[in-house]
Amino acid sequence: MLAYFKAHRTALLITIGYGMVFSLMSLVNHYCLRSYGYDLGIYHHGLYSYAHLKPHIFTLAMAGEPFNHLGVHFSPIVALHAPFYYLFGSYTLLIFQVLFILFGGWGVYLYAKERLDGILPQLILIFFFSMWGIYSALAQDWHANVIGAMLVPWFILFFERGEKLTTIAVFGLILLCKENMAIWMAAIVLGLGLKHLLEKDGKQNWSFTVSLFVISIGYFAVIQYLVMPLFNLKGLSNHLGNYSQLGSGTTSILSSILSDPRQIFLLMFESPDGDAALSRFKTELHFMVLVSGGIAAIYRPHFLIMLAPIYAQKMLSSLPRHWGILFHYSIEFAPIIALAMVEWLQHLKFSKLRVPIAILFISTATFFNWNPIRMNMRVFKASHYHTTLDLKAIYNALEMIPRNASVCASNPLVPHLAERDKIYIFPKVRDAEYIALLKQGRPTWPLEEESFMQKMEEARESASEVIYEDTYLLILKR
């Protein structure tokens, strides 16, 4: 073990350094109440439920009655974190998200180590950790697709080595992360198969490759159309609605894609309604892909196949927040672009250009990732570690709420109050026994500020008791 550490000392130091940056971003945001009910609160509530051997009933739904969250997103991977809930509480998922990102980076590094020499594997590791998609995801809570994306380098590494058992194990874990991971895995397997077909290297086990492809498609179909509806009988959360401009269901959406490829191509660059101001989000994504090394996928086109469902998932959506570089919707680009960069440099005829190219894209990826500094990413600024909120008073006051009580809370308070059977997001009070609201200093979503203040006063008037109130926090007993 010591010999292994010595052999990879530089890479380990790089990993530790970036691990500190990632932790300062994610964990400090959570402590400073810059994490939210959507999505950390949802999944921490699920973690609490699984840790107590209960199903994850989605009480934070904005409409309808609560139902099993597996009917919204099929992410059993959350349950595997449950034992650690008792050690890390509301920080559990965030800690493991950081660890998985570092783990994914190590997979990229080993992939590079087997194909490149000198300092290039270490540079590739830095390149991967410089990707905008990682920072956008860390700045916005916890997401199951981040875990899946960080397992992809290991899947490809083991697949290329011909290690079937470990390939299958990682493949299975990725499928457990989220239902749409199966479609991505089908594209990844297809890309790997075409790579070896075109290179005619004789390394391909076609029965194994085809089996993984068929399992991916079959798994998605079974989970999406048979299993998830059993947990969501009223169809209260249908993500296909994000693609309503293409059709009302899977068949009509696929028909639109196949029958009008010109329109699909235009949607890669334009807003469905032609709004130029919104279309810039798509331009921004394409720009970030290029300056972050996406050009490597052009030289290694099987990686473009792997990115196809990610582009489709983002660009064909009717929601502008999916199109750009914010939130967790870009995390899948990071491992694919990094691995494409490895193979491009590996096959580059002018070997003396490899290090300069790697340094160039590290520089551009880093520069455009940090300029301008985006929301919740200011780890190198004092403002990241300070807030106008009196955090000590807020945390002490929240302890006044009984742990077994049902609670309705402001969006930023939900992750810190989710360790109970029933947690709701204001203004969905339902049968909550207590209401906890941040009066200022944080976004009031899902309400506009004026509406939030009005609803807060209505809640105060109907409450039986004001448990606590100061400049920032109001706790009511109903």
Tab-separated table of C-alpha atoms in Angstrom, residues 95-310:
chain	number	residue	atom	x	y	z
A	95	ILE	CA	-19.620	14.336	1.806
A	96	PHE	CA	-20.092	11.272	-0.369
A	97	GLN	CA	-20.746	13.397	-3.438
A	98	VAL	CA	-17.316	14.987	-2.970
A	99	LEU	CA	-15.739	11.565	-2.387
A	100	PHE	CA	-17.342	10.154	-5.533
A	101	ILE	CA	-16.056	13.083	-7.602
A	102	LEU	CA	-12.543	12.408	-6.311
A	103	PHE	CA	-13.090	8.701	-7.002
A	104	GLY	CA	-14.203	9.513	-10.552
A	105	GLY	CA	-11.094	11.621	-11.017
A	106	TRP	CA	-8.949	8.697	-9.932
A	107	GLY	CA	-10.623	6.524	-12.554
A	108	VAL	CA	-9.785	9.113	-15.214
A	109	TYR	CA	-6.210	9.262	-13.919
A	110	LEU	CA	-5.742	5.477	-14.120
A	111	TYR	CA	-7.225	5.460	-17.622
A	112	ALA	CA	-4.645	8.084	-18.591
A	113	LYS	CA	-1.847	6.308	-16.718
A	114	GLU	CA	-2.309	3.222	-18.888
A	115	ARG	CA	-2.155	5.263	-22.111
A	116	LEU	CA	0.070	8.277	-21.515
A	117	ASP	CA	3.496	8.733	-19.996
A	118	GLY	CA	5.412	11.419	-18.132
A	119	ILE	CA	3.368	14.060	-16.335
A	120	LEU	CA	0.392	13.729	-18.691
A	121	PRO	CA	-1.724	11.498	-16.387
A	122	GLN	CA	-1.353	14.058	-13.595
A	123	LEU	CA	-2.249	16.869	-16.001
A	124	ILE	CA	-5.329	14.942	-17.118
A	125	LEU	CA	-6.367	14.620	-13.466
A	126	ILE	CA	-6.080	18.395	-13.027
A	127	PHE	CA	-7.946	18.857	-16.317
A	128	PHE	CA	-10.813	16.678	-15.094
A	129	PHE	CA	-11.033	18.497	-11.763
A	130	SER	CA	-11.156	21.810	-13.683
A	131	MET	CA	-14.391	20.952	-15.515
A	132	TRP	CA	-17.252	23.425	-15.105
A	133	GLY	CA	-19.812	20.622	-14.719
A	134	ILE	CA	-18.263	19.481	-11.441
A	135	TYR	CA	-18.415	22.944	-9.889
A	136	SER	CA	-21.935	23.649	-11.111
A	137	ALA	CA	-23.119	20.411	-9.510
A	138	LEU	CA	-21.292	20.982	-6.220
A	139	ALA	CA	-22.689	24.501	-5.986
A	140	GLN	CA	-26.245	23.157	-6.097
A	141	ASP	CA	-26.902	20.488	-3.472
A	142	TRP	CA	-26.722	16.728	-4.128
A	143	HIS	CA	-27.790	14.797	-7.214
A	144	ALA	CA	-27.837	11.098	-8.022
A	145	ASN	CA	-26.604	11.624	-11.588
A	146	VAL	CA	-23.355	13.029	-10.169
A	147	ILE	CA	-22.692	9.667	-8.513
A	148	GLY	CA	-23.491	7.832	-11.738
A	149	ALA	CA	-21.291	10.122	-13.825
A	150	MET	CA	-18.336	9.581	-11.494
A	151	LEU	CA	-18.635	5.814	-11.882
A	152	VAL	CA	-18.490	6.033	-15.688
A	153	PRO	CA	-14.660	6.357	-15.922
A	154	TRP	CA	-14.359	3.164	-13.895
A	155	PHE	CA	-16.874	1.373	-16.109
A	156	ILE	CA	-14.943	2.342	-19.239
A	157	LEU	CA	-11.606	1.518	-17.582
A	158	PHE	CA	-12.725	-1.982	-16.569
A	159	PHE	CA	-14.523	-2.541	-19.884
A	160	GLU	CA	-11.385	-1.679	-21.844
A	161	ARG	CA	-9.300	-3.941	-19.618
A	162	GLY	CA	-11.694	-6.807	-20.295
A	163	GLU	CA	-12.478	-7.250	-16.583
A	164	LYS	CA	-16.052	-8.495	-16.864
A	165	LEU	CA	-17.002	-8.884	-13.207
A	166	THR	CA	-15.888	-5.417	-12.152
A	167	THR	CA	-17.427	-3.963	-15.318
A	168	ILE	CA	-20.773	-5.554	-14.444
A	169	ALA	CA	-20.558	-4.403	-10.811
A	170	VAL	CA	-19.951	-0.769	-11.774
A	171	PHE	CA	-22.561	-1.015	-14.537
A	172	GLY	CA	-25.136	-2.146	-11.969
A	173	LEU	CA	-24.301	0.681	-9.570
A	174	ILE	CA	-24.681	3.248	-12.337
A	175	LEU	CA	-28.128	1.918	-13.226
A	176	LEU	CA	-29.175	2.270	-9.577
A	177	CYS	CA	-28.340	5.974	-9.593
A	178	LYS	CA	-31.184	7.209	-11.763
A	179	GLU	CA	-33.557	5.824	-14.367
A	180	ASN	CA	-32.103	7.879	-17.242
A	181	MET	CA	-28.600	6.558	-16.546
A	182	ALA	CA	-29.624	3.448	-18.486
A	183	ILE	CA	-30.063	5.414	-21.723
A	184	TRP	CA	-26.669	7.019	-21.226
A	185	MET	CA	-25.088	3.635	-20.550
A	186	ALA	CA	-26.574	2.289	-23.773
A	187	ALA	CA	-24.883	5.140	-25.654
A	188	ILE	CA	-21.593	4.557	-23.825
A	189	VAL	CA	-21.622	0.843	-24.638
A	190	LEU	CA	-22.535	1.633	-28.246
A	191	GLY	CA	-19.657	4.101	-28.452
A	192	LEU	CA	-17.188	1.579	-27.067
A	193	GLY	CA	-18.421	-1.071	-29.472
A	194	LEU	CA	-18.075	1.199	-32.496
A	195	LYS	CA	-14.612	2.257	-31.359
A	196	HIS	CA	-13.303	-1.291	-31.476
A	197	LEU	CA	-15.236	-2.080	-34.647
A	198	LEU	CA	-13.638	0.823	-36.513
A	199	GLU	CA	-10.179	0.246	-35.082
A	200	LYS	CA	-10.396	-3.491	-35.849
A	201	ASP	CA	-8.196	-4.240	-32.868
A	202	GLY	CA	-9.779	-7.610	-32.138
A	203	LYS	CA	-10.345	-6.682	-28.494
A	204	GLN	CA	-14.125	-6.592	-28.619
A	205	ASN	CA	-16.222	-9.265	-26.910
A	206	TRP	CA	-19.368	-8.714	-28.922
A	207	SER	CA	-21.654	-10.961	-26.902
A	208	PHE	CA	-20.714	-9.073	-23.735
A	209	THR	CA	-21.071	-5.668	-25.403
A	210	VAL	CA	-24.440	-6.453	-26.968
A	211	SER	CA	-25.674	-7.889	-23.664
A	212	LEU	CA	-24.823	-4.675	-21.815
A	213	PHE	CA	-26.544	-2.613	-24.506
A	214	VAL	CA	-29.717	-4.719	-24.424
A	215	ILE	CA	-29.786	-4.724	-20.616
A	216	SER	CA	-29.479	-0.923	-20.587
A	217	ILE	CA	-32.416	-0.417	-22.937
A	218	GLY	CA	-34.476	-3.109	-21.236
A	219	TYR	CA	-33.758	-1.749	-17.767
A	220	PHE	CA	-34.859	1.740	-18.781
A	221	ALA	CA	-38.078	0.452	-20.326
A	222	VAL	CA	-38.983	-1.696	-17.320
A	223	ILE	CA	-38.169	0.970	-14.727
A	224	GLN	CA	-39.693	3.899	-16.628
A	225	TYR	CA	-42.889	2.235	-17.810
A	226	LEU	CA	-43.577	-0.573	-15.325
A	227	VAL	CA	-41.858	0.053	-11.991
A	228	MET	CA	-42.022	3.830	-11.519
A	229	PRO	CA	-45.758	4.067	-12.319
A	230	LEU	CA	-46.410	1.591	-9.490
A	231	PHE	CA	-44.960	4.133	-7.049
A	232	ASN	CA	-46.698	7.096	-8.691
A	233	LEU	CA	-50.189	5.930	-9.552
A	234	LYS	CA	-51.522	9.426	-10.253
A	235	GLY	CA	-48.637	10.423	-12.512
A	236	LEU	CA	-47.944	13.527	-10.451
A	237	SER	CA	-44.390	13.986	-11.722
A	238	ASN	CA	-43.877	13.265	-15.401
A	239	HIS	CA	-40.465	14.399	-16.636
A	240	LEU	CA	-41.438	13.713	-20.238
A	241	GLY	CA	-43.482	16.896	-19.898
A	242	ASN	CA	-40.191	18.775	-20.196
A	243	TYR	CA	-40.199	17.734	-23.861
A	244	SER	CA	-43.839	18.579	-24.584
A	245	GLN	CA	-42.905	20.602	-27.700
A	246	LEU	CA	-41.868	17.284	-29.277
A	247	GLY	CA	-44.871	15.241	-28.213
A	248	SER	CA	-46.946	13.966	-25.306
A	249	GLY	CA	-45.248	10.605	-24.804
A	250	THR	CA	-42.200	8.532	-25.637
A	251	THR	CA	-43.547	7.325	-28.986
A	252	SER	CA	-44.518	10.771	-30.236
A	253	ILE	CA	-41.239	12.302	-28.994
A	254	LEU	CA	-39.180	9.666	-30.812
A	255	SER	CA	-41.345	10.129	-33.904
A	256	SER	CA	-40.663	13.876	-33.853
A	257	ILE	CA	-36.918	13.301	-33.505
A	258	LEU	CA	-36.787	10.842	-36.397
A	259	SER	CA	-39.206	12.627	-38.731
A	260	ASP	CA	-37.822	16.156	-38.418
A	261	PRO	CA	-34.025	16.029	-37.899
A	262	ARG	CA	-33.676	19.619	-39.129
A	263	GLN	CA	-35.821	20.888	-36.263
A	264	ILE	CA	-33.846	18.784	-33.789
A	265	PHE	CA	-30.613	20.268	-35.108
A	266	LEU	CA	-31.991	23.798	-34.714
A	267	LEU	CA	-33.047	23.046	-31.143
A	268	MET	CA	-29.415	22.340	-30.331
A	269	PHE	CA	-28.792	26.072	-30.798
A	270	GLU	CA	-32.120	27.871	-30.505
A	271	SER	CA	-34.938	28.256	-28.018
A	272	PRO	CA	-38.144	26.448	-29.121
A	273	ASP	CA	-39.948	29.820	-29.230
A	274	GLY	CA	-37.086	31.568	-31.036
A	275	ASP	CA	-36.235	33.812	-28.078
A	276	ALA	CA	-32.676	34.999	-28.790
A	277	ALA	CA	-32.135	35.994	-25.155
A	278	LEU	CA	-32.810	32.429	-24.035
A	279	SER	CA	-30.878	30.866	-26.909
A	280	ARG	CA	-27.687	32.349	-25.476
A	281	PHE	CA	-27.813	29.673	-22.757
A	282	LYS	CA	-27.308	27.044	-25.446
A	283	THR	CA	-24.504	29.066	-27.007
A	284	GLU	CA	-22.905	29.308	-23.577
A	285	LEU	CA	-22.935	25.524	-23.216
A	286	HIS	CA	-21.339	24.931	-26.622
A	287	PHE	CA	-18.662	27.483	-25.811
A	288	MET	CA	-17.869	25.842	-22.467
A	289	VAL	CA	-17.660	22.403	-24.081
A	290	LEU	CA	-15.118	23.688	-26.608
A	291	VAL	CA	-12.908	25.631	-24.184
A	292	SER	CA	-13.053	22.687	-21.766
A	293	GLY	CA	-11.554	20.296	-24.300
A	294	GLY	CA	-14.646	19.090	-26.126
A	295	ILE	CA	-12.699	19.309	-29.380
A	296	ALA	CA	-11.058	16.027	-28.326
A	297	ALA	CA	-14.354	14.225	-28.931
A	298	ILE	CA	-14.265	15.348	-32.565
A	299	TYR	CA	-10.973	13.503	-33.009
A	300	ARG	CA	-12.319	10.503	-31.060
A	301	PRO	CA	-15.914	10.476	-32.374
A	302	HIS	CA	-17.100	7.447	-30.406
A	303	PHE	CA	-17.202	9.837	-27.446
A	304	LEU	CA	-19.667	12.017	-29.380
A	305	ILE	CA	-22.003	9.025	-29.413
A	306	MET	CA	-21.655	8.824	-25.632
A	307	LEU	CA	-22.562	12.513	-25.349
A	308	ALA	CA	-25.549	12.325	-27.726
A	309	PRO	CA	-28.198	11.506	-25.073
A	310	ILE	CA	-26.749	14.161	-22.760
